[in-house]
């Protein structure tokens, strides 16, 4: 509980200390392990986050959140094939996904294919993602990136402009 409060205040160091105290009492406390994994994710220590996520994967019935954490870590570490494999497992093993969740997974898969320079494969997944959630800016941008790889610059530019129009912040306009 306390570790989550510290995380909400963006105090990752205090969150680590609080969760370490919980784990000293019970090293198999699933909630504490998940928070510890998230602490590592927040502090950009992706290798350690992966260690805790994988430990939790063997302990918990609800693996869907761990798949999400693992995917983010693998992508940050540029371990694209592992991220892709993880996403495929995620789809296979989490049967009760909402349309929103499936859209996010499909977007991650498209990103992986983009990173692997396989835009045709990525396009299938990004289209499926946008069918489920047509206003997801990250997916619209990802589709633009895939069009760039396919050297379809006009389509890419249209998509980038659409993404900016959905949320025109200064940072994105750059």
Coordinates of N, CA and C in Angstrom, one line a residue:
X1 N 0.8 -1.2 0.0 CA 0.0 0.0 0.0 C 0.8 1.3 0.0
X2 N 1.8 1.3 0.9 CA 2.6 2.5 1.0 C 3.5 2.7 -0.2
X3 N 4.0 1.6 -0.8 CA 4.8 1.7 -2.0 C 4.0 2.4 -3.1
X4 N 2.7 2.0 -3.3 CA 1.9 2.5 -4.3 C 1.7 4.0 -4.1
X5 N 1.5 4.4 -2.9 CA 1.4 5.9 -2.6 C 2.7 6.6 -3.0
X6 N 3.8 6.1 -2.7 CA 5.1 6.7 -3.1 C 5.1 6.8 -4.6
X7 N 4.7 5.7 -5.3 CA 4.7 5.7 -6.8 C 3.8 6.8 -7.3
X8 N 2.7 7.0 -6.7 CA 1.7 8.0 -7.1 C 2.3 9.4 -7.0
X9 N 3.2 9.6 -6.0 CA 3.9 10.8 -5.8 C 5.2 10.9 -6.6
X10 N 5.5 9.9 -7.5 CA 6.7 9.8 -8.3 C 7.9 9.7 -7.5
X11 N 7.8 9.1 -6.3 CA 9.0 8.9 -5.4 C 9.4 7.5 -5.5
X12 N 10.1 7.1 -6.6 CA 10.5 5.7 -6.8 C 11.4 5.2 -5.8
X13 N 12.3 6.0 -5.3 CA 13.3 5.5 -4.3 C 12.5 5.1 -3.0
X14 N 11.6 5.9 -2.5 CA 10.8 5.5 -1.3 C 9.9 4.3 -1.6
X15 N 9.4 4.3 -2.8 CA 8.6 3.1 -3.2 C 9.4 1.8 -3.2
X16 N 10.6 1.9 -3.7 CA 11.5 0.7 -3.6 C 11.7 0.2 -2.2
X17 N 12.0 1.2 -1.3 CA 12.2 0.9 0.1 C 11.0 0.3 0.8
X18 N 9.8 0.8 0.5 CA 8.6 0.3 1.1 C 8.3 -1.1 0.6
X19 N 8.5 -1.3 -0.7 CA 8.2 -2.6 -1.2 C 9.2 -3.7 -0.8
X20 N 10.4 -3.2 -0.6 CA 11.5 -4.1 -0.1 C 11.1 -4.6 1.3
X21 N 10.5 -3.7 2.1 CA 10.1 -4.1 3.5 C 9.0 -5.2 3.4
X22 N 8.1 -5.0 2.5 CA 7.0 -6.0 2.3 C 7.6 -7.3 1.9
X23 N 8.5 -7.3 1.0 CA 9.1 -8.5 0.4 C 10.0 -9.2 1.5
X24 N 10.6 -8.4 2.4 CA 11.3 -9.0 3.5 C 10.5 -9.9 4.4
X25 N 9.2 -9.4 4.5 CA 8.2 -10.2 5.3 C 7.7 -11.4 4.6
X26 N 7.5 -11.2 3.3 CA 7.0 -12.3 2.5 C 7.5 -12.2 1.0
X27 N 8.5 -12.9 0.7 CA 9.2 -12.8 -0.6 C 8.3 -13.2 -1.8
X28 N 7.2 -13.9 -1.5 CA 6.3 -14.3 -2.5 C 5.0 -13.5 -2.6
X29 N 5.0 -12.4 -1.9 CA 3.9 -11.5 -2.0 C 3.7 -10.9 -3.4
X30 N 2.7 -11.4 -4.1 CA 2.5 -11.1 -5.5 C 2.3 -9.6 -5.7
X31 N 1.5 -9.0 -4.9 CA 1.3 -7.5 -5.0 C 2.6 -6.8 -4.9
X32 N 3.4 -7.1 -3.9 CA 4.7 -6.5 -3.7 C 5.6 -6.7 -4.8
X33 N 5.6 -7.9 -5.4 CA 6.5 -8.2 -6.5 C 6.0 -7.4 -7.7
X34 N 4.7 -7.3 -7.9 CA 4.3 -6.5 -9.1 C 4.7 -5.0 -8.9
X35 N 4.5 -4.5 -7.7 CA 4.9 -3.1 -7.4 C 6.4 -2.9 -7.6
X36 N 7.2 -3.9 -7.2 CA 8.6 -3.9 -7.3 C 9.0 -3.8 -8.8
X37 N 8.3 -4.6 -9.6 CA 8.5 -4.7 -11.1 C 8.2 -3.3 -11.6
X38 N 7.1 -2.7 -11.2 CA 6.7 -1.4 -11.7 C 7.7 -0.3 -11.3
X39 N 8.2 -0.4 -10.1 CA 9.3 0.5 -9.6 C 10.5 0.5 -10.6
X40 N 10.9 -0.8 -10.9 CA 12.0 -0.9 -11.8 C 11.7 -0.3 -13.2
X41 N 10.5 -0.6 -13.6 CA 10.0 0.0 -14.9 C 10.1 1.5 -14.9
X42 N 9.6 2.1 -13.8 CA 9.5 3.6 -13.7 C 10.9 4.2 -13.6
X43 N 11.9 3.4 -13.0 CA 13.2 3.9 -12.9 C 14.1 3.5 -14.0
X44 N 13.4 2.9 -15.1 CA 14.1 2.6 -16.3 C 15.2 1.5 -16.1
X45 N 15.0 0.7 -15.1 CA 15.9 -0.5 -14.9 C 15.1 -1.7 -15.5
X46 N 15.1 -1.8 -16.8 CA 14.2 -2.7 -17.5 C 14.6 -4.2 -17.3
X47 N 15.9 -4.4 -17.1 CA 16.4 -5.8 -16.9 C 15.8 -6.4 -15.6
X48 N 15.9 -5.6 -14.5 CA 15.4 -6.0 -13.2 C 13.8 -6.1 -13.3
X49 N 13.2 -5.2 -14.0 CA 11.7 -5.3 -14.1 C 11.3 -6.6 -14.8
X50 N 12.1 -7.0 -15.8 CA 11.9 -8.3 -16.5 C 12.0 -9.5 -15.5
X51 N 13.0 -9.4 -14.7 CA 13.2 -10.5 -13.7 C 12.0 -10.7 -12.8
X52 N 11.5 -9.6 -12.3 CA 10.3 -9.6 -11.4 C 9.1 -10.0 -12.2
X53 N 8.9 -9.5 -13.4 CA 7.7 -9.9 -14.2 C 7.7 -11.4 -14.5
X54 N 8.9 -11.9 -14.8 CA 9.0 -13.3 -15.1 C 8.7 -14.2 -13.9
X55 N 9.1 -13.7 -12.7 CA 8.8 -14.5 -11.5 C 7.3 -14.5 -11.3
X56 N 6.7 -13.3 -11.5 CA 5.3 -13.2 -11.3 C 4.5 -14.1 -12.3
X57 N 5.0 -14.2 -13.5 CA 4.3 -15.0 -14.5 C 4.1 -16.4 -14.0
X58 N 5.1 -16.9 -13.2 CA 5.0 -18.3 -12.7 C 4.1 -18.4 -11.5
X59 N 3.7 -17.3 -10.9 CA 3.0 -17.3 -9.7 C 1.5 -16.9 -9.8
X60 N 1.2 -16.0 -10.8 CA -0.1 -15.4 -10.8 C -1.0 -16.0 -11.9
X61 N -2.3 -16.0 -11.6 CA -3.3 -16.5 -12.6 C -3.6 -15.4 -13.6
X62 N -3.5 -14.1 -13.2 CA -3.8 -13.0 -14.1 C -2.5 -12.5 -14.7
X63 N -2.1 -13.1 -15.8 CA -0.8 -12.8 -16.4 C -0.9 -11.6 -17.4
X64 N -2.1 -11.1 -17.7 CA -2.2 -10.1 -18.7 C -1.4 -8.8 -18.4
X65 N -1.4 -8.4 -17.1 CA -0.7 -7.2 -16.7 C 0.8 -7.4 -16.9
X66 N 1.3 -8.7 -16.6 CA 2.7 -9.0 -16.7 C 3.1 -9.0 -18.2
X67 N 2.2 -9.4 -19.0 CA 2.6 -9.4 -20.5 C 2.8 -7.9 -20.9
X68 N 1.9 -7.0 -20.4 CA 2.0 -5.6 -20.8 C 3.4 -5.1 -20.3
X69 N 3.7 -5.3 -19.0 CA 5.0 -4.9 -18.4 C 6.2 -5.4 -19.3
X70 N 6.1 -6.7 -19.5 CA 7.2 -7.3 -20.3 C 7.4 -6.7 -21.7
X71 N 6.3 -6.5 -22.3 CA 6.4 -5.9 -23.7 C 7.0 -4.6 -23.6
X72 N 6.6 -3.7 -22.7 CA 7.2 -2.4 -22.6 C 8.7 -2.5 -22.3
X73 N 9.1 -3.4 -21.4 CA 10.5 -3.6 -21.1 C 11.3 -4.0 -22.3
X74 N 10.8 -5.1 -23.0 CA 11.5 -5.6 -24.1 C 11.7 -4.5 -25.2
X75 N 10.6 -3.7 -25.4 CA 10.7 -2.6 -26.4 C 11.7 -1.6 -26.0
X76 N 11.7 -1.2 -24.7 CA 12.7 -0.2 -24.3 C 14.1 -0.7 -24.4
X77 N 14.3 -2.0 -24.3 CA 15.7 -2.6 -24.4 C 16.0 -2.9 -25.9
X78 N 15.1 -2.6 -26.8 CA 15.2 -2.9 -28.2 C 15.4 -4.4 -28.5
X79 N 14.7 -5.2 -27.6 CA 14.7 -6.6 -27.8 C 13.3 -6.9 -28.5
X80 N 13.3 -6.5 -29.8 CA 12.0 -6.5 -30.5 C 11.4 -7.9 -30.7
X81 N 12.3 -8.9 -31.1 CA 11.7 -10.2 -31.3 C 11.1 -10.8 -30.0
X82 N 11.7 -10.5 -28.9 CA 11.2 -11.0 -27.6 C 9.8 -10.2 -27.3
X83 N 9.8 -9.0 -27.6 CA 8.5 -8.2 -27.5 C 7.4 -8.8 -28.3
X84 N 7.8 -9.1 -29.6 CA 6.8 -9.7 -30.5 C 6.3 -11.0 -30.0
X85 N 7.3 -11.9 -29.6 CA 6.9 -13.2 -29.1 C 6.0 -13.1 -27.8
X86 N 6.3 -12.1 -27.0 CA 5.6 -11.9 -25.8 C 4.1 -11.5 -26.1
X87 N 4.0 -10.6 -27.1 CA 2.7 -10.1 -27.5 C 1.8 -11.3 -28.1
X88 N 2.5 -12.2 -28.8 CA 1.7 -13.3 -29.4 C 1.3 -14.2 -28.3
X89 N 2.1 -14.4 -27.3 CA 1.7 -15.2 -26.1 C 0.6 -14.5 -25.4
X90 N 0.7 -13.2 -25.3 CA -0.3 -12.4 -24.6 C -1.7 -12.7 -25.2
X91 N -1.8 -12.6 -26.5 CA -3.0 -12.8 -27.3 C -3.5 -14.2 -27.1
X92 N -2.6 -15.2 -27.1 CA -2.9 -16.6 -26.9 C -3.4 -17.0 -25.5
X93 N -2.8 -16.4 -24.5 CA -3.1 -16.8 -23.1 C -4.1 -16.0 -22.4
X94 N -4.4 -14.8 -22.9 CA -5.4 -14.0 -22.2 C -6.7 -13.9 -23.0
X95 N -7.6 -14.8 -22.7 CA -8.8 -15.0 -23.5 C -9.8 -13.9 -23.4
X96 N -9.9 -13.3 -22.2 CA -11.0 -12.3 -22.0 C -10.5 -10.9 -22.1
X97 N -9.8 -10.6 -23.2 CA -9.3 -9.3 -23.5 C -10.5 -8.4 -24.0
X98 N -10.5 -7.1 -23.6 CA -11.4 -6.2 -24.2 C -10.9 -5.7 -25.6
X99 N -11.8 -5.1 -26.3 CA -11.4 -4.5 -27.6 C -10.3 -3.5 -27.4
X100 N -10.4 -2.7 -26.4 CA -9.3 -1.8 -26.1 C -8.0 -2.5 -25.9
X101 N -8.0 -3.5 -25.1 CA -6.7 -4.3 -24.8 C -6.2 -4.9 -26.0
X102 N -7.0 -5.5 -26.8 CA -6.6 -6.1 -28.1 C -6.0 -5.1 -29.0
X103 N -6.6 -3.9 -29.1 CA -6.1 -2.8 -29.9 C -4.7 -2.4 -29.5
X104 N -4.4 -2.4 -28.2 CA -3.1 -2.0 -27.7 C -2.1 -3.1 -28.1
X105 N -2.5 -4.3 -27.9 CA -1.6 -5.4 -28.3 C -1.3 -5.4 -29.8
X106 N -2.3 -5.2 -30.6 CA -2.1 -5.2 -32.0 C -1.2 -4.0 -32.4
X107 N -1.3 -2.9 -31.7 CA -0.4 -1.8 -31.9 C 1.0 -2.1 -31.6
X108 N 1.2 -2.8 -30.4 CA 2.6 -3.2 -30.1 C 3.2 -4.2 -31.1
X109 N 2.3 -5.1 -31.6 CA 2.8 -6.0 -32.6 C 3.2 -5.3 -33.9
X110 N 2.4 -4.3 -34.3 CA 2.7 -3.5 -35.5 C 4.0 -2.8 -35.2
X111 N 4.2 -2.3 -34.0 CA 5.5 -1.6 -33.7 C 6.7 -2.5 -33.8
X112 N 6.5 -3.7 -33.3 CA 7.6 -4.7 -33.5 C 7.9 -5.0 -34.9
X113 N 6.9 -5.2 -35.7 CA 7.1 -5.5 -37.1 C 7.8 -4.3 -37.8
X114 N 7.4 -3.1 -37.4 CA 8.1 -1.9 -37.9 C 9.5 -1.9 -37.5
X115 N 9.8 -2.2 -36.3 CA 11.2 -2.2 -35.8 C 12.0 -3.3 -36.5
X116 N 11.3 -4.4 -36.9 CA 12.0 -5.5 -37.6 C 12.0 -5.3 -39.2
X117 N 11.6 -4.1 -39.6 CA 11.5 -3.7 -41.0 C 10.7 -4.7 -41.8
X118 N 9.5 -5.0 -41.2 CA 8.5 -5.8 -41.9 C 7.2 -5.1 -41.9
X119 N 7.1 -4.0 -42.7 CA 5.9 -3.1 -42.6 C 4.6 -3.8 -43.1
X120 N 4.8 -4.7 -44.1 CA 3.6 -5.4 -44.6 C 2.9 -6.2 -43.4
X121 N 3.7 -6.9 -42.6 CA 3.1 -7.7 -41.5 C 2.6 -6.7 -40.5
X122 N 3.3 -5.6 -40.2 CA 2.8 -4.6 -39.3 C 1.5 -4.0 -39.7
X123 N 1.3 -3.8 -41.0 CA 0.1 -3.1 -41.4 C -1.2 -3.9 -41.1
X124 N -1.1 -5.3 -41.2 CA -2.2 -6.1 -40.8 C -2.7 -5.9 -39.4
X125 N -1.7 -5.8 -38.5 CA -2.0 -5.6 -37.1 C -2.4 -4.2 -36.8
X126 N -1.8 -3.2 -37.4 CA -2.2 -1.8 -37.1 C -3.6 -1.5 -37.6
X127 N -4.0 -2.1 -38.7 CA -5.4 -2.0 -39.2 C -6.4 -2.6 -38.3
X128 N -6.0 -3.8 -37.7 CA -6.9 -4.5 -36.8 C -7.0 -3.6 -35.5
X129 N -5.9 -3.0 -35.1 CA -5.9 -2.2 -33.9 C -6.8 -1.0 -34.1
X130 N -6.7 -0.3 -35.2 CA -7.5 0.9 -35.5 C -9.0 0.5 -35.8
X131 N -9.2 -0.7 -36.2 CA -10.6 -1.1 -36.3 C -11.3 -1.2 -35.0
X132 N -10.5 -1.5 -34.0 CA -11.1 -1.6 -32.6 C -11.1 -0.3 -31.9
X133 N -10.1 0.6 -32.2 CA -10.0 1.9 -31.5 C -9.5 2.9 -32.5
X134 N -10.4 3.5 -33.3 CA -9.9 4.3 -34.4 C -9.3 5.7 -34.0
X135 N -9.4 6.0 -32.7 CA -8.9 7.3 -32.3 C -7.7 7.2 -31.4
X136 N -7.0 6.0 -31.5 CA -5.8 5.8 -30.7 C -4.6 6.5 -31.4
X137 N -4.2 7.6 -30.8 CA -3.1 8.4 -31.5 C -1.9 7.6 -31.7
X138 N -1.5 6.8 -30.7 CA -0.2 6.0 -30.8 C -0.3 5.1 -32.0
X139 N -1.5 4.5 -32.2 CA -1.7 3.6 -33.4 C -1.7 4.3 -34.7
X140 N -2.3 5.5 -34.7 CA -2.3 6.3 -35.9 C -0.9 6.7 -36.3
X141 N -0.1 7.1 -35.3 CA 1.3 7.4 -35.6 C 2.1 6.2 -36.0
X142 N 1.8 5.1 -35.4 CA 2.5 3.8 -35.8 C 2.1 3.5 -37.2
X143 N 0.9 3.7 -37.6 CA 0.5 3.4 -39.0 C 1.3 4.3 -40.0
X144 N 1.4 5.6 -39.6 CA 2.2 6.5 -40.3 C 3.6 6.0 -40.5
X145 N 4.2 5.5 -39.4 CA 5.6 5.0 -39.5 C 5.7 3.8 -40.5
X146 N 4.7 3.0 -40.5 CA 4.7 1.8 -41.4 C 4.6 2.3 -42.8
X147 N 3.8 3.3 -43.1 CA 3.7 3.9 -44.4 C 5.0 4.5 -44.8
X148 N 5.7 5.1 -43.9 CA 7.0 5.7 -44.2 C 8.0 4.5 -44.7
X149 N 7.9 3.4 -44.0 CA 8.8 2.3 -44.4 C 8.4 1.8 -45.8
X150 N 7.1 1.9 -46.1 CA 6.7 1.4 -47.4 C 6.9 2.5 -48.5
X151 N 7.5 3.6 -48.1 CA 7.8 4.8 -48.9 C 6.5 5.4 -49.5
X152 N 5.4 5.4 -48.6 CA 4.2 6.0 -48.9 C 4.1 7.3 -48.1
X153 N 4.9 8.2 -48.5 CA 5.0 9.4 -47.6 C 3.8 10.3 -47.5
X154 N 3.0 10.4 -48.5 CA 1.8 11.2 -48.5 C 0.8 10.6 -47.5
X155 N 0.6 9.3 -47.5 CA -0.3 8.6 -46.5 C 0.3 8.8 -45.1
X156 N 1.6 8.7 -45.0 CA 2.2 8.9 -43.7 C 1.9 10.3 -43.1
X157 N 2.1 11.3 -44.0 CA 1.9 12.6 -43.6 C 0.4 12.9 -43.1
X158 N -0.5 12.3 -43.9 CA -1.9 12.4 -43.6 C -2.2 11.9 -42.2
X159 N -1.6 10.7 -41.9 CA -1.8 10.1 -40.6 C -1.2 10.9 -39.5
X160 N 0.0 11.4 -39.7 CA 0.6 12.3 -38.7 C -0.2 13.5 -38.4
X161 N -0.8 14.1 -39.4 CA -1.6 15.3 -39.3 C -2.9 14.9 -38.5
X162 N -3.4 13.7 -38.8 CA -4.6 13.3 -38.1 C -4.3 13.1 -36.6
X163 N -3.2 12.5 -36.3 CA -2.8 12.3 -34.9 C -2.6 13.6 -34.2
X164 N -2.0 14.6 -34.8 CA -1.8 15.9 -34.2 C -3.2 16.6 -34.0
X165 N -4.1 16.4 -35.0 CA -5.4 17.0 -34.8 C -6.2 16.4 -33.6
X166 N -5.9 15.2 -33.3 CA -6.6 14.5 -32.2 C -6.2 15.1 -30.9
X167 N -4.9 15.5 -30.8 CA -4.4 16.1 -29.6 C -3.3 17.1 -29.9
X168 N -3.6 18.3 -30.3 CA -2.6 19.2 -30.8 C -1.8 19.9 -29.6
X169 N -0.8 19.2 -29.1 CA 0.0 19.8 -28.1 C 1.3 20.3 -28.7
X170 N 2.0 21.2 -28.0 CA 3.2 21.8 -28.6 C 4.2 20.7 -28.9
X171 N 4.4 19.8 -28.0 CA 5.4 18.7 -28.1 C 5.2 17.9 -29.4
X172 N 3.9 17.5 -29.6 CA 3.7 16.7 -30.8 C 3.8 17.5 -32.1
X173 N 3.5 18.8 -32.1 CA 3.6 19.6 -33.3 C 5.0 19.7 -33.8
X174 N 6.0 19.5 -32.9 CA 7.4 19.5 -33.3 C 7.7 18.3 -34.1

